[in-house]
Structures are given as C-alpha cells and as structure tokens.
JSON list of N, CA and C in Angstrom, two decimals:
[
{"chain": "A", "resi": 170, "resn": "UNK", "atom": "N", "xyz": [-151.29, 108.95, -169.06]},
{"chain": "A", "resi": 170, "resn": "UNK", "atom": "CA", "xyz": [-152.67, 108.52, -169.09]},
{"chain": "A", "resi": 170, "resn": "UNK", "atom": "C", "xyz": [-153.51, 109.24, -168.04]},
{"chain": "A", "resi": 171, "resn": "UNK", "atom": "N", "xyz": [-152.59, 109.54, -166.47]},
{"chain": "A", "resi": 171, "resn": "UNK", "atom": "CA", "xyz": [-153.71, 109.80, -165.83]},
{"chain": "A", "resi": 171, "resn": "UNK", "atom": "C", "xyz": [-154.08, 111.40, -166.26]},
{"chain": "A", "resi": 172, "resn": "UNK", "atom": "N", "xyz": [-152.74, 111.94, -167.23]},
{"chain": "A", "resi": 172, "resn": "UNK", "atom": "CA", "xyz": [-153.78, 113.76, -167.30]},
{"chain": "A", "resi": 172, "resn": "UNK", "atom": "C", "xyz": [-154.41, 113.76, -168.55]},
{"chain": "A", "resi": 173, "resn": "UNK", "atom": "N", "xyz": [-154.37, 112.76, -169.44]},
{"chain": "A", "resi": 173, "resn": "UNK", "atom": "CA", "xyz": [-155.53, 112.15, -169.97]},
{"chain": "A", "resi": 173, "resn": "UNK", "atom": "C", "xyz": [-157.01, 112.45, -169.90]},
{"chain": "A", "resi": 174, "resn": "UNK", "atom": "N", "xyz": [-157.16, 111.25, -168.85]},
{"chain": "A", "resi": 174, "resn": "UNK", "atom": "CA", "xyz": [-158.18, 111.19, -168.07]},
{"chain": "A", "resi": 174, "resn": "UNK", "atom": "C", "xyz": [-158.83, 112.11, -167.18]},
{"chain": "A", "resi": 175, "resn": "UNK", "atom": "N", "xyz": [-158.17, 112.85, -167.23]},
{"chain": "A", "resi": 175, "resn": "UNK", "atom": "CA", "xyz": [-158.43, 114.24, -166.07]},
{"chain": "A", "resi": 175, "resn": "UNK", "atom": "C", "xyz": [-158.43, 113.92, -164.74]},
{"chain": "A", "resi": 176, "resn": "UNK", "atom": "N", "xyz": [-157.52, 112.61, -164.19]},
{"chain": "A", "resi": 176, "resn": "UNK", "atom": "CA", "xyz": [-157.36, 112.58, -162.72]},
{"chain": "A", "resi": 176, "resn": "UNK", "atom": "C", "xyz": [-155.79, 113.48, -162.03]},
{"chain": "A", "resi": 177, "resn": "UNK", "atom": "N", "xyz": [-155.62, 114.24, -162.89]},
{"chain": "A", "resi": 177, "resn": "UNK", "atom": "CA", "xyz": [-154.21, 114.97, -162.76]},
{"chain": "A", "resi": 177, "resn": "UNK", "atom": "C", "xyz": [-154.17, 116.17, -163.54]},
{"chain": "A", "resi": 178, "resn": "UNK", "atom": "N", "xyz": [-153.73, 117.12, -162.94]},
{"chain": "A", "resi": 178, "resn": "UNK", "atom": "CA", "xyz": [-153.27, 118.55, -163.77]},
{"chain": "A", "resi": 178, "resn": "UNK", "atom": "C", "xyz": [-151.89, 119.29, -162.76]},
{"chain": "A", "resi": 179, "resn": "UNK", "atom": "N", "xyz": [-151.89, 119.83, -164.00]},
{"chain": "A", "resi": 179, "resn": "UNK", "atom": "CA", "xyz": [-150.04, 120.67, -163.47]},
{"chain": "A", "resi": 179, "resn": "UNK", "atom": "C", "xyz": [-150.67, 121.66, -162.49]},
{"chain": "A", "resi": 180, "resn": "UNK", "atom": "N", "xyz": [-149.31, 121.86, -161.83]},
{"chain": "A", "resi": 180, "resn": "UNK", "atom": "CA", "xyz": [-149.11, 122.73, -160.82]},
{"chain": "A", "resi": 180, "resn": "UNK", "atom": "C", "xyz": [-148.31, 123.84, -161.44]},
{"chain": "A", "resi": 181, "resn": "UNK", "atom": "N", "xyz": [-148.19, 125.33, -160.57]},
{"chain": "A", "resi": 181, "resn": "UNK", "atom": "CA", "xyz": [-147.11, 125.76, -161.41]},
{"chain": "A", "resi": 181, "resn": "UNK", "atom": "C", "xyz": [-146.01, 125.58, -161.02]},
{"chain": "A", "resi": 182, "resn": "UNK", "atom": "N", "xyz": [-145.54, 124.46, -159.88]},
{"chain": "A", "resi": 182, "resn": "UNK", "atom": "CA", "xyz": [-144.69, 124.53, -159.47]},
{"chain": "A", "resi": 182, "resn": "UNK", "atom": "C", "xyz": [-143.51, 123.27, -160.60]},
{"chain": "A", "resi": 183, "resn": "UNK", "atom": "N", "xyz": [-142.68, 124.25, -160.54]},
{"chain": "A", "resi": 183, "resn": "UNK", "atom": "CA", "xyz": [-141.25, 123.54, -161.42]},
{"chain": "A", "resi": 183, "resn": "UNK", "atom": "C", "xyz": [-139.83, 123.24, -160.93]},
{"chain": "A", "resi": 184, "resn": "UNK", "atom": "N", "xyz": [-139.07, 122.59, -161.44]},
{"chain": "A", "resi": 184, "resn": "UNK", "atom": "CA", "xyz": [-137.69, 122.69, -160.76]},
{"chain": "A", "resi": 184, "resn": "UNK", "atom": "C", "xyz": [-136.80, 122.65, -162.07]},
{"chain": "A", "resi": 185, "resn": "UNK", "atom": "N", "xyz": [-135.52, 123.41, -161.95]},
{"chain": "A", "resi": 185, "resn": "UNK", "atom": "CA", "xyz": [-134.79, 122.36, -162.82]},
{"chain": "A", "resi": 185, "resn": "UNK", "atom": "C", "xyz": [-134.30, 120.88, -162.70]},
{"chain": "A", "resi": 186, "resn": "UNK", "atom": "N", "xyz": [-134.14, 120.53, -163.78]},
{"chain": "A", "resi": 186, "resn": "UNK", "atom": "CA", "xyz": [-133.54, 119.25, -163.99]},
{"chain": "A", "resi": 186, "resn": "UNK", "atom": "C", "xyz": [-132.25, 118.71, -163.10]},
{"chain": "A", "resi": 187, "resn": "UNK", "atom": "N", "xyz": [-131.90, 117.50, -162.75]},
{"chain": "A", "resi": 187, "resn": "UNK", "atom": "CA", "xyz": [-130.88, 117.66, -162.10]},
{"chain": "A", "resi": 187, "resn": "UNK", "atom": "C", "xyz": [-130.05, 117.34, -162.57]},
{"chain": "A", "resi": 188, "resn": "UNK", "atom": "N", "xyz": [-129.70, 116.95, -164.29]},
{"chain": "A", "resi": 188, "resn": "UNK", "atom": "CA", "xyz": [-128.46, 116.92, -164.75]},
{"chain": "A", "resi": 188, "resn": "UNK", "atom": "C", "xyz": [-129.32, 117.59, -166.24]},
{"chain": "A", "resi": 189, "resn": "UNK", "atom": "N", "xyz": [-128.60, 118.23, -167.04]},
{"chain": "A", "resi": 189, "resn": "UNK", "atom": "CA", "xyz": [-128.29, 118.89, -167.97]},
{"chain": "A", "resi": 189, "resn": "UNK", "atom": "C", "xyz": [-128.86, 118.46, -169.04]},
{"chain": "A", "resi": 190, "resn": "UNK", "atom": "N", "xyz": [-128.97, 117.12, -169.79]},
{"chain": "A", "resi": 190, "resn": "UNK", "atom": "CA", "xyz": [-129.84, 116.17, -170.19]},
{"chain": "A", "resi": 190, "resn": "UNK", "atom": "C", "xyz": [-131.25, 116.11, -170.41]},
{"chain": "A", "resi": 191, "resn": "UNK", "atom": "N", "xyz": [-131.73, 116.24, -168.66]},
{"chain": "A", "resi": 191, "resn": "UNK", "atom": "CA", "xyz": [-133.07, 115.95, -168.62]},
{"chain": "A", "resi": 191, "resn": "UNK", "atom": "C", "xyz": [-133.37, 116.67, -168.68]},
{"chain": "A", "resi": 192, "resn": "UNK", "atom": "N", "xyz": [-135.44, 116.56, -168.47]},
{"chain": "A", "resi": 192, "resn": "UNK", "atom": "CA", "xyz": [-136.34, 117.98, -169.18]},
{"chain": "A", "resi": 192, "resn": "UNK", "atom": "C", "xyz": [-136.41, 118.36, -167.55]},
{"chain": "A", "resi": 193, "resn": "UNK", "atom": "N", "xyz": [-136.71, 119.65, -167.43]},
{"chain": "A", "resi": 193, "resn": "UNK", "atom": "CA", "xyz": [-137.26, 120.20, -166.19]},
{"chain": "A", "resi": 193, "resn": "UNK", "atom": "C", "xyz": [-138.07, 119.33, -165.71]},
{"chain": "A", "resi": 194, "resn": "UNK", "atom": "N", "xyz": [-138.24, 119.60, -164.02]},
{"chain": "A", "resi": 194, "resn": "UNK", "atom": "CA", "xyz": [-139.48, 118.61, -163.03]},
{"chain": "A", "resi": 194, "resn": "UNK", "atom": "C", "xyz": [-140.78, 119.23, -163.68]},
{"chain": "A", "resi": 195, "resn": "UNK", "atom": "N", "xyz": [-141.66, 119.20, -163.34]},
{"chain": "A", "resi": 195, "resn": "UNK", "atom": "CA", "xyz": [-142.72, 119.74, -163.74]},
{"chain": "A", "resi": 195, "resn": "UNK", "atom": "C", "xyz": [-144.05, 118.45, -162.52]},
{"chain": "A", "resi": 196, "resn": "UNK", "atom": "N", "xyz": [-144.40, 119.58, -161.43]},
{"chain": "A", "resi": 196, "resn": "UNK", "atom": "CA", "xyz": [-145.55, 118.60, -160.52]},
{"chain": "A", "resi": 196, "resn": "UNK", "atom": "C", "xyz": [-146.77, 118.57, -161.41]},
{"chain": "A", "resi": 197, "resn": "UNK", "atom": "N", "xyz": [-147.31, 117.94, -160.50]},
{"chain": "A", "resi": 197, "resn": "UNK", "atom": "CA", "xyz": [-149.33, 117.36, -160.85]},
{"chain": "A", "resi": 197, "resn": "UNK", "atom": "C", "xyz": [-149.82, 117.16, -159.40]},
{"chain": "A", "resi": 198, "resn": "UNK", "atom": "N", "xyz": [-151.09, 117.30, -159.23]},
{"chain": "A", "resi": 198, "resn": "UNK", "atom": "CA", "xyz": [-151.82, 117.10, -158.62]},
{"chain": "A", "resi": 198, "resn": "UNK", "atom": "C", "xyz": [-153.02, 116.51, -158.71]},
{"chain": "A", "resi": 199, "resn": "UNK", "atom": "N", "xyz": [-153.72, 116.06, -157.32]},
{"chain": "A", "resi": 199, "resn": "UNK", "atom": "CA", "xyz": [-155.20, 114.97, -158.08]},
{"chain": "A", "resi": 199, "resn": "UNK", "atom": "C", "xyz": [-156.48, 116.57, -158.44]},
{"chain": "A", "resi": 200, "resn": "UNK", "atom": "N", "xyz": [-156.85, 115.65, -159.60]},
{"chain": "A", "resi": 200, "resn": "UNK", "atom": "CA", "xyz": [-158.43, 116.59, -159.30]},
{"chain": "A", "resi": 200, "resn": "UNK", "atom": "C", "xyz": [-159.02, 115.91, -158.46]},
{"chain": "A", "resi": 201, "resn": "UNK", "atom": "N", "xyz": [-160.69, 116.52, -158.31]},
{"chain": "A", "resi": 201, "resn": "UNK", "atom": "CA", "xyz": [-161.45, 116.04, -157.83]},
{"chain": "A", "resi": 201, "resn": "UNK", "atom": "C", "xyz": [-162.01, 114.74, -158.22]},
{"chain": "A", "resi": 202, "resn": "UNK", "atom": "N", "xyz": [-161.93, 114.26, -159.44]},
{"chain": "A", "resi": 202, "resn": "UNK", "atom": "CA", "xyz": [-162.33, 113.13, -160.29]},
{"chain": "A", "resi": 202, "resn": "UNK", "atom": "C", "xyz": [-160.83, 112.21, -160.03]},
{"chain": "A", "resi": 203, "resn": "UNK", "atom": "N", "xyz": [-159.73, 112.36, -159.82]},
{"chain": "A", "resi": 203, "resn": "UNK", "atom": "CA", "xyz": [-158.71, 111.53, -158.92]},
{"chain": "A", "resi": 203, "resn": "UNK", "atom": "C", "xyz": [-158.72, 111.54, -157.61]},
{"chain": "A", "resi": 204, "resn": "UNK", "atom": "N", "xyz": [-159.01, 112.65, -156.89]},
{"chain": "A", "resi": 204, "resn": "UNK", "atom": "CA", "xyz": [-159.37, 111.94, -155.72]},
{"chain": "A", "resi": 204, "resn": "UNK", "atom": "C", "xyz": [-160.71, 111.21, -155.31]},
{"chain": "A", "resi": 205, "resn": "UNK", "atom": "N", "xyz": [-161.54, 110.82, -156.17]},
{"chain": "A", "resi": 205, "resn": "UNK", "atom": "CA", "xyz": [-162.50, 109.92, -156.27]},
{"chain": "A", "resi": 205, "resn": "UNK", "atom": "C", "xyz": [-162.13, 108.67, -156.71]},
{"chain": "A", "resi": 206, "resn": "UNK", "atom": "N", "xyz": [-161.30, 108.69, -157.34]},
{"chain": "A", "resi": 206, "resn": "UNK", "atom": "CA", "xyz": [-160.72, 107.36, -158.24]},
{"chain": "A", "resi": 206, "resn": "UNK", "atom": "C", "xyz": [-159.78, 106.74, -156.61]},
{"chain": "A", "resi": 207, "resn": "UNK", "atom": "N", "xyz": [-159.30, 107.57, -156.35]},
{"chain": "A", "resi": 207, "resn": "UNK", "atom": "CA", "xyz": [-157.98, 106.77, -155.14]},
{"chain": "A", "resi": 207, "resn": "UNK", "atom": "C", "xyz": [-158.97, 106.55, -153.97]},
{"chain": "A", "resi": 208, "resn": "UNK", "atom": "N", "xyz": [-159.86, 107.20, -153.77]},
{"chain": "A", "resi": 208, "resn": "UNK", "atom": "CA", "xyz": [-161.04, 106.73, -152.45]},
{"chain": "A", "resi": 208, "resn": "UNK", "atom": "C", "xyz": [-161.49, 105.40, -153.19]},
{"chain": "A", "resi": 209, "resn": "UNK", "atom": "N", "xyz": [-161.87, 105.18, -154.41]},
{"chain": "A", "resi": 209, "resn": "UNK", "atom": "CA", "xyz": [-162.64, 104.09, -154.72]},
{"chain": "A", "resi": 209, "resn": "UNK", "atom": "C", "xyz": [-161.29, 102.93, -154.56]},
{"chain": "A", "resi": 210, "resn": "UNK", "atom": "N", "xyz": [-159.98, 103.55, -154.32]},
{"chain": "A", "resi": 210, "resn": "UNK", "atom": "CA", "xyz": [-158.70, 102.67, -154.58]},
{"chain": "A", "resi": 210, "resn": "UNK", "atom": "C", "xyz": [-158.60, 101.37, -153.28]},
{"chain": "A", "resi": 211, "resn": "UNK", "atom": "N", "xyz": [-158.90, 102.47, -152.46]},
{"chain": "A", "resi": 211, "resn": "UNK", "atom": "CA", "xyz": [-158.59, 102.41, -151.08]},
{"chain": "A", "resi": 211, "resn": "UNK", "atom": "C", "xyz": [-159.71, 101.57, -150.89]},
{"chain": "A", "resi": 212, "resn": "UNK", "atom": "N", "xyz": [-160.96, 101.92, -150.51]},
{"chain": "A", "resi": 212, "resn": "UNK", "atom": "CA", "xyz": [-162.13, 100.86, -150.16]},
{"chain": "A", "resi": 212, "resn": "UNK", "atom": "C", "xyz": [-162.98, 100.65, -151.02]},
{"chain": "A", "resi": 213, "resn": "UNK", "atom": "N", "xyz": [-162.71, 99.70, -152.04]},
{"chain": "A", "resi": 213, "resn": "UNK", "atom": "CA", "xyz": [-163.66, 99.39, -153.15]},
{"chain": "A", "resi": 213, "resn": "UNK", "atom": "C", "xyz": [-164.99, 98.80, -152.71]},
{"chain": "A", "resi": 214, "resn": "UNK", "atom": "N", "xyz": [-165.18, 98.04, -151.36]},
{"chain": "A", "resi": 214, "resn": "UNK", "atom": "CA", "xyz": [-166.17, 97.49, -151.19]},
{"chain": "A", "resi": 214, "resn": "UNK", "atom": "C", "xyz": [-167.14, 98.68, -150.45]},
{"chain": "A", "resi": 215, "resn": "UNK", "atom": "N", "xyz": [-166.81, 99.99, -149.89]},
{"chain": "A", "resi": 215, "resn": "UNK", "atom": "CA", "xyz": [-167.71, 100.57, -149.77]},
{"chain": "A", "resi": 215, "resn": "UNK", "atom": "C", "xyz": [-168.17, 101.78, -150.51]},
{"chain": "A", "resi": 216, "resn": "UNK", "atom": "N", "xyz": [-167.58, 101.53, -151.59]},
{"chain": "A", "resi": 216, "resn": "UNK", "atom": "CA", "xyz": [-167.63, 102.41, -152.99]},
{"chain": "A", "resi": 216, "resn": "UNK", "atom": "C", "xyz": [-168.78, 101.98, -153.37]},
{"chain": "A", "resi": 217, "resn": "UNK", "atom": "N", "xyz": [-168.74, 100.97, -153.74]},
{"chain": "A", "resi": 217, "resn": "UNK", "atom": "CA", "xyz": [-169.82, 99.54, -154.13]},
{"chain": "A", "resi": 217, "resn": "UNK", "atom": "C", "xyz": [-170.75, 99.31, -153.54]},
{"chain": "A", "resi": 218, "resn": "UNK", "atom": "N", "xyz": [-170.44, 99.18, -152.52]},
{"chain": "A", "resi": 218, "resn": "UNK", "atom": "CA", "xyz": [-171.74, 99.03, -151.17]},
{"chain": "A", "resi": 218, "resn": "UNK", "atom": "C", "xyz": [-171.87, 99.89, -150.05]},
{"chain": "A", "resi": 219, "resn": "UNK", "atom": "N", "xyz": [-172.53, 101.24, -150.58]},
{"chain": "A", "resi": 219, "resn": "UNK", "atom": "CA", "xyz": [-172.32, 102.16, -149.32]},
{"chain": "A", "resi": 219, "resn": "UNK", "atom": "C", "xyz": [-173.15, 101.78, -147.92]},
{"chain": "A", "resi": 220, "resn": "UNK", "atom": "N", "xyz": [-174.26, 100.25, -147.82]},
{"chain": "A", "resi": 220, "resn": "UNK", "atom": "CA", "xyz": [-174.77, 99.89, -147.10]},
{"chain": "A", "resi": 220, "resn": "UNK", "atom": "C", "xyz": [-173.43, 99.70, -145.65]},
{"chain": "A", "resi": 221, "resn": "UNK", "atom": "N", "xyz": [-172.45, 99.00, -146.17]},
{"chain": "A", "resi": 221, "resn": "UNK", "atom": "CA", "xyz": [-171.45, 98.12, -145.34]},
{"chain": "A", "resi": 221, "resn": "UNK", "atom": "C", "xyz": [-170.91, 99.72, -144.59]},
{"chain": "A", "resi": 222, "resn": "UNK", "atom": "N", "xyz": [-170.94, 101.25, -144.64]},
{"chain": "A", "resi": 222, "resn": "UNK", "atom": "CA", "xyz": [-170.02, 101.63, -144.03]},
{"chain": "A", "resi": 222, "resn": "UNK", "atom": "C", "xyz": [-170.38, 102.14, -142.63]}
]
C-alpha cells in the first residue's frame, strides 16, 4: 500500500534471499510525500495547529 500511495520507492539496493525459497531483499525508501506523512505521525497536533509550535 505504502508504494501505492507514493510514500515509498525502491532503491537499487538488493540482496539475495537467505534461503533458496524466498524472493530476493529488495529496499524502499520514504519520498518526500512519506516523509511528510511520518512528521504528521510523530506530532499530529502541530501538523494541525502550527499556532502551538
């Protein structure tokens, strides 16, 4: 959902798998529109009320 939303996109960084089975690692990172989402995570009341900061 979150690369969906566009609060996440790949990196090129990869690993293999660590058993044989699974699919390769494959990272993500925040965009700019996720790291807006996790600031609003963190202090919702001065997201809301930029008076209070």
């Amino acid at each position: 959902w979150f690369l969906i939303l566009g609060l996440i996109e790949r990196t090129d960084k990869k690993e293999p798998a660590i058993y044989d089975f699974l699919q390769k690692r494959v990272f993500y990172k925040l965009t700019a529109k996720g790291k807006a989402e996790v600031t609003a995570w963190e202090d919702p009341i001065s997201v809301r009320h930029p008076e209070f900061r």
